[in-house]
Tab-separated table of C-alpha atoms and ligand atoms in Angstrom:
chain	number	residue	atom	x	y	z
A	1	UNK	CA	116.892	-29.041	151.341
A	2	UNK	CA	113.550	-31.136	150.835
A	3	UNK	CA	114.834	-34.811	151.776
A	4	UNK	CA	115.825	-37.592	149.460
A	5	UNK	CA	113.855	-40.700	148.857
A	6	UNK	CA	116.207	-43.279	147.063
A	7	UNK	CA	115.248	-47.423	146.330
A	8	UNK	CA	118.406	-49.850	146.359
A	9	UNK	CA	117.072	-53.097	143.813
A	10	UNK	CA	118.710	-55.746	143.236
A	11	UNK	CA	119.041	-59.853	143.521
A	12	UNK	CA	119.955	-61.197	146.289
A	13	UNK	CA	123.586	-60.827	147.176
A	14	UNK	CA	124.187	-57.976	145.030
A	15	UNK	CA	125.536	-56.093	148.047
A	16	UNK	CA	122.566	-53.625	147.834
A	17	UNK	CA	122.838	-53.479	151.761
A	18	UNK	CA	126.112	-53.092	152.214
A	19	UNK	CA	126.306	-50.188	150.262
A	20	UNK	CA	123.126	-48.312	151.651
A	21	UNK	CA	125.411	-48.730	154.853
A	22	UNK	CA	128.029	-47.149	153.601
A	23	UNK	CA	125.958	-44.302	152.785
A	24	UNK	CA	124.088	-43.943	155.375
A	25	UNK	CA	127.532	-43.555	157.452
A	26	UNK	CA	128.400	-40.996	155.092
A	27	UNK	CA	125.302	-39.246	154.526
A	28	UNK	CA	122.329	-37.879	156.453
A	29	UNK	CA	120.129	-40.654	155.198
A	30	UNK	CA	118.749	-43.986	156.803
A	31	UNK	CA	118.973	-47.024	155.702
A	32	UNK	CA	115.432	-48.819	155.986
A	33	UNK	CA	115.999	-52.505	154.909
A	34	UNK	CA	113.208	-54.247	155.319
A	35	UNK	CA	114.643	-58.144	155.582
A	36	UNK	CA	116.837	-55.976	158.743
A	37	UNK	CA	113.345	-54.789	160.156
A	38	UNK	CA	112.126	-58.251	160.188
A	39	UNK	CA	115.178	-59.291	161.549
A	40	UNK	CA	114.833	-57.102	164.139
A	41	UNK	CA	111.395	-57.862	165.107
A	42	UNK	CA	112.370	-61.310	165.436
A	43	UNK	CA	115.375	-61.443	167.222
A	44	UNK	CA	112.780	-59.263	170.002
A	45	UNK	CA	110.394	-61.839	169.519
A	46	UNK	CA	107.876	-59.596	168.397
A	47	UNK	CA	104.250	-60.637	167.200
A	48	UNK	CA	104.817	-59.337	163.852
A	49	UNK	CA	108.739	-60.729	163.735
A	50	UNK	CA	107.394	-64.460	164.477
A	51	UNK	CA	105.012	-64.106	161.729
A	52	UNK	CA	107.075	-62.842	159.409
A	53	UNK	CA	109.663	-65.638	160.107
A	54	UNK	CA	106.882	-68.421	158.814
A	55	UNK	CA	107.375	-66.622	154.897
A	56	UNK	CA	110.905	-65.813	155.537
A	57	UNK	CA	112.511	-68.846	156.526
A	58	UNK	CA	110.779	-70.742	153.864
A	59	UNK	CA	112.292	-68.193	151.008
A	60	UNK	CA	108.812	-66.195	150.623
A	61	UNK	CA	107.683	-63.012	150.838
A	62	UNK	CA	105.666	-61.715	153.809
A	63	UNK	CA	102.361	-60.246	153.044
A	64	UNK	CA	102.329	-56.855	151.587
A	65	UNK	CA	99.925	-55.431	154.761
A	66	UNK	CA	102.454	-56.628	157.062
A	67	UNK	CA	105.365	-55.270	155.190
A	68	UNK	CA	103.914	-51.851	154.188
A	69	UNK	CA	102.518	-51.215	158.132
A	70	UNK	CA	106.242	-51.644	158.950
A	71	UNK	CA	107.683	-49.583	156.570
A	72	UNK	CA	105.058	-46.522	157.284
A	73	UNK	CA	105.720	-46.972	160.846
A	74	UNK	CA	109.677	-46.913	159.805
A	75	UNK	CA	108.699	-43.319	158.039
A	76	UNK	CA	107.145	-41.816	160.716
A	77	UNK	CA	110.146	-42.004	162.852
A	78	UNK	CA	111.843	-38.538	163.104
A	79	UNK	CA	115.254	-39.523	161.861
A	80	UNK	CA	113.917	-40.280	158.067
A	81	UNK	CA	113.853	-35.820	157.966
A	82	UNK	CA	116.379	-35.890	155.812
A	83	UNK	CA	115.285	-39.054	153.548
A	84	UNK	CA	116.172	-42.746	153.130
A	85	UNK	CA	117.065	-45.520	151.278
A	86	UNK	CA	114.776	-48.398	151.207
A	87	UNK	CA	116.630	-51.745	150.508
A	88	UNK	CA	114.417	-55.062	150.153
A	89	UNK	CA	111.645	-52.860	149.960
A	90	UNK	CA	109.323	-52.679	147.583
A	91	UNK	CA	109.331	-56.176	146.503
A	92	UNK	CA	105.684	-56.715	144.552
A	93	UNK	CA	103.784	-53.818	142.464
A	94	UNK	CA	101.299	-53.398	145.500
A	95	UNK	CA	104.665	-52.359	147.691
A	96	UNK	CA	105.498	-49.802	144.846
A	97	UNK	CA	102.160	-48.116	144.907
A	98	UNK	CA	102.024	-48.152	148.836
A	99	UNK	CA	105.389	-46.641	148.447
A	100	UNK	CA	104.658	-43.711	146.074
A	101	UNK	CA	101.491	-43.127	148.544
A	102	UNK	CA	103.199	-42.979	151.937
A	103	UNK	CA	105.741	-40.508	150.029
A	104	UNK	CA	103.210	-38.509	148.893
A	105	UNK	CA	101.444	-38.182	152.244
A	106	UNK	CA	104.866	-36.985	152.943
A	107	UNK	CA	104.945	-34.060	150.519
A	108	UNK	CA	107.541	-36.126	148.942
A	109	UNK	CA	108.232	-38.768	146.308
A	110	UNK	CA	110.850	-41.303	144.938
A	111	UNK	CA	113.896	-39.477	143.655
A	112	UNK	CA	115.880	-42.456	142.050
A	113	UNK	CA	116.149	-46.115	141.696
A	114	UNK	CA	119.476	-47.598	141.669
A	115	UNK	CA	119.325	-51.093	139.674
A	116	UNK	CA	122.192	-53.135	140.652
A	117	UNK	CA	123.385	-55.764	138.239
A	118	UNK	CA	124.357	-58.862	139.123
A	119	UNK	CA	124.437	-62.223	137.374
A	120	UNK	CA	122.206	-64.821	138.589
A	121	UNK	CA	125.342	-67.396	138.915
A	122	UNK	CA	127.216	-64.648	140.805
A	123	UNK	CA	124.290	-63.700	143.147
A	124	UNK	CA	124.354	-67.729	143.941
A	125	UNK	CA	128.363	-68.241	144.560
A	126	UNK	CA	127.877	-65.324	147.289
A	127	UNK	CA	124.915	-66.419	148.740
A	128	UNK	CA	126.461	-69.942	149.316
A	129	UNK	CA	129.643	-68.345	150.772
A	130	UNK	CA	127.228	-66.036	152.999
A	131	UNK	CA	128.413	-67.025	156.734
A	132	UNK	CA	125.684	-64.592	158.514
A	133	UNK	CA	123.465	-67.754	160.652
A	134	UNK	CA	120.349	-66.647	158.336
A	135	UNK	CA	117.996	-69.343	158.559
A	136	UNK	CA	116.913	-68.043	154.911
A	137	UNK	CA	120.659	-68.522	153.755
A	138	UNK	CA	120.202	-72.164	153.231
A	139	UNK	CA	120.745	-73.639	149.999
A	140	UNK	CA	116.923	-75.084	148.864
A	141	UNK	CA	115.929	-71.430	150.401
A	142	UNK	CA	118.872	-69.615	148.222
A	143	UNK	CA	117.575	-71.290	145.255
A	144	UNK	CA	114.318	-70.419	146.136
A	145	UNK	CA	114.928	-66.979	146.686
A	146	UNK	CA	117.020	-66.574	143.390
A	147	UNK	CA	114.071	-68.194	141.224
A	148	UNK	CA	111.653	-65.926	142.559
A	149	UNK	CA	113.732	-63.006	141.906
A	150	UNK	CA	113.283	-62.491	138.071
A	151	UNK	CA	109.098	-62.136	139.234
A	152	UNK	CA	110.318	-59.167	141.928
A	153	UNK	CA	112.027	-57.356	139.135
A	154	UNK	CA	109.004	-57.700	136.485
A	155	UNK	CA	106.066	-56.808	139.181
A	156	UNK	CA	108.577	-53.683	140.659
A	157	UNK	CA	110.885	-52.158	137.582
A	158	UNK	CA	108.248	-51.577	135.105
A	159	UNK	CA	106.373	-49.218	137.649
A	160	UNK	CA	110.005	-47.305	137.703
A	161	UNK	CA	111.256	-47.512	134.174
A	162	UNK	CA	107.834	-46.091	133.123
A	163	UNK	CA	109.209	-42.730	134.471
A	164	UNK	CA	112.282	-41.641	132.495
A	165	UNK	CA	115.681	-40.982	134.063
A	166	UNK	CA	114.286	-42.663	137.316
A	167	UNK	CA	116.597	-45.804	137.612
A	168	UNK	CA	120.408	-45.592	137.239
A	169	UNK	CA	122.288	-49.063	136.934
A	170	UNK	CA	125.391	-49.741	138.720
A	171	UNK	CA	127.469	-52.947	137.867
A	172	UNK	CA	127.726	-55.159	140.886
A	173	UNK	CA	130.059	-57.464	140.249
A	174	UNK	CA	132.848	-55.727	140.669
A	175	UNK	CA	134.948	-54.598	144.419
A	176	UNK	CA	132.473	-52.979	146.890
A	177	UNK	CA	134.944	-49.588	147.085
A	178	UNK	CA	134.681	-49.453	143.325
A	179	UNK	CA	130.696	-49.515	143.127
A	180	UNK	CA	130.431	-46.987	146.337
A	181	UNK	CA	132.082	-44.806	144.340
A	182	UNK	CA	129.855	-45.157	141.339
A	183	UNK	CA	126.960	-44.947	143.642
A	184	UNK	CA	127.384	-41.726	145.452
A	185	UNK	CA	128.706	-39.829	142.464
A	186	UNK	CA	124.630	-40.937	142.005
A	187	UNK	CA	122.727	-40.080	145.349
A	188	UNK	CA	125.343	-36.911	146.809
A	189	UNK	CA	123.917	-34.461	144.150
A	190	UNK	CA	120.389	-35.253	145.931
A	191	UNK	CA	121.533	-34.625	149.210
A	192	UNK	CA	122.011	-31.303	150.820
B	201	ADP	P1	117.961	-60.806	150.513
B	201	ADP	O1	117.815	-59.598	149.645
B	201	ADP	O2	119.376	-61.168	150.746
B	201	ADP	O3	117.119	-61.960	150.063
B	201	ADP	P2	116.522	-59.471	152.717
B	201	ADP	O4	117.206	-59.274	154.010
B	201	ADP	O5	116.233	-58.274	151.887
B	201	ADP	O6	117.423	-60.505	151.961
B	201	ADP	O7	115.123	-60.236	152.939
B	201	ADP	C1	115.065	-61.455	153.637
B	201	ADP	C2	113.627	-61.987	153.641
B	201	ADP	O8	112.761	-61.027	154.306
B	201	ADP	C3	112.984	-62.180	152.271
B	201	ADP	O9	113.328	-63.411	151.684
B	201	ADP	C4	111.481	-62.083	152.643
B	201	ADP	O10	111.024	-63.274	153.246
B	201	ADP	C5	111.469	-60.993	153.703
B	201	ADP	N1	111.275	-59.664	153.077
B	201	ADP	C6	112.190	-58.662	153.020
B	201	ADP	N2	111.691	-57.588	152.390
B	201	ADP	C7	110.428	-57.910	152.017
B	201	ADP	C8	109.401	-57.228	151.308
B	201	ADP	N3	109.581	-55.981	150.826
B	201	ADP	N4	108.218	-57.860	151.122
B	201	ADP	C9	108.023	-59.094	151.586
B	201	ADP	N5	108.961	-59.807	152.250
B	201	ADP	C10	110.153	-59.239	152.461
């Protein structure tokens, strides 16, 4: 079976991630989250982690060459075989196109979006409550991050919803077990 390319979008909050984890436990498919990667880098004080903290702790977005370098290196690794999810990533219309490009160097392409709704008010209570020790999950950068969210969606969905059947919407404010279940009754017939 030829692997799966899937893209989690979403607000923040939305719970986006913690559903591509539940599927990646479930099925052969990795979760690449891009926010995680630059977590990553950063906790190992990496060159490109402590630059990517200067956008992220102020709510922005790192630059696209940064962000796309990361994610092909992310692709090249030998565990994405069987496909992946990308959560957090792509985030601006550049990020799309890089996207459809690295897949196609692949042989491969994007098999379906998965648009998960959230109100904005919603996405806000749960990023307030949000007790990770993000230095993004403060509440001028929450608001920041929540503002600049209806821009995402308008430079990233329209590249998506101009092919039909593409993106599937799942309702996200509702009990995590409840949307997993909507969600891989979505991305299992894709997987072999
Ligand atoms: P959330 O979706 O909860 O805002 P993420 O973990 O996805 O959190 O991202 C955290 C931060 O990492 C973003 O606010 C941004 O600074 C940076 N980031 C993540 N993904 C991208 C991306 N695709 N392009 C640019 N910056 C990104």
């Amino acid at each position: 079976m030829s692997p799966a390319f899937i893209m989690f979008f979403g607000p923040p909050g939305c719970g986006k991630g913690t559903q591509a984890k539940k599927v990646t436990d479930e099925l052969p498919l990795v979760q690449i989250s891009t926010g995680e990667l630059f977590r990553k880098h950063l906790g190992e004080k990496t060159p490109l982690g402590l630059e990517a903290q200067k956008y992220m702790s102020q709510g922005a977005l790192v630059p696209d060459e940064i962000t796309i370098g990361m994610v092909r290196e992310r692709l090249e690794e030998p565990d994405c075989h069987n496909g992946a999810i990308f959560d957090g990533f792509p985030r601006t219309g550049d990020q799309a196109l890089a996207l459809d490009n690295l897949l196609a160097e692949m042989n491969s392409k994007l098999h379906m979006v998965v648009d998960f709704e959230l109100p904005i008010e919603i996405s806000r209570q749960r990023l307030m409550a949000r007790q990770e020790g993000r230095t993004d999950d403060k509440p001028e950068v929450i608001e920041k991050r929540l503002n600049d969210h209806a821009a995402i969606e308008a430079s990233v969905m329209p590249h998506y919803h101009a092919h039909k059947g593409l993106v599937k919407t799942v309702d996200a404010n509702r009990p995590i077990d409840v949307i997993y279940q909507d969600v891989m009754a979505l991305i299992k017939p894709l997987v072999g």
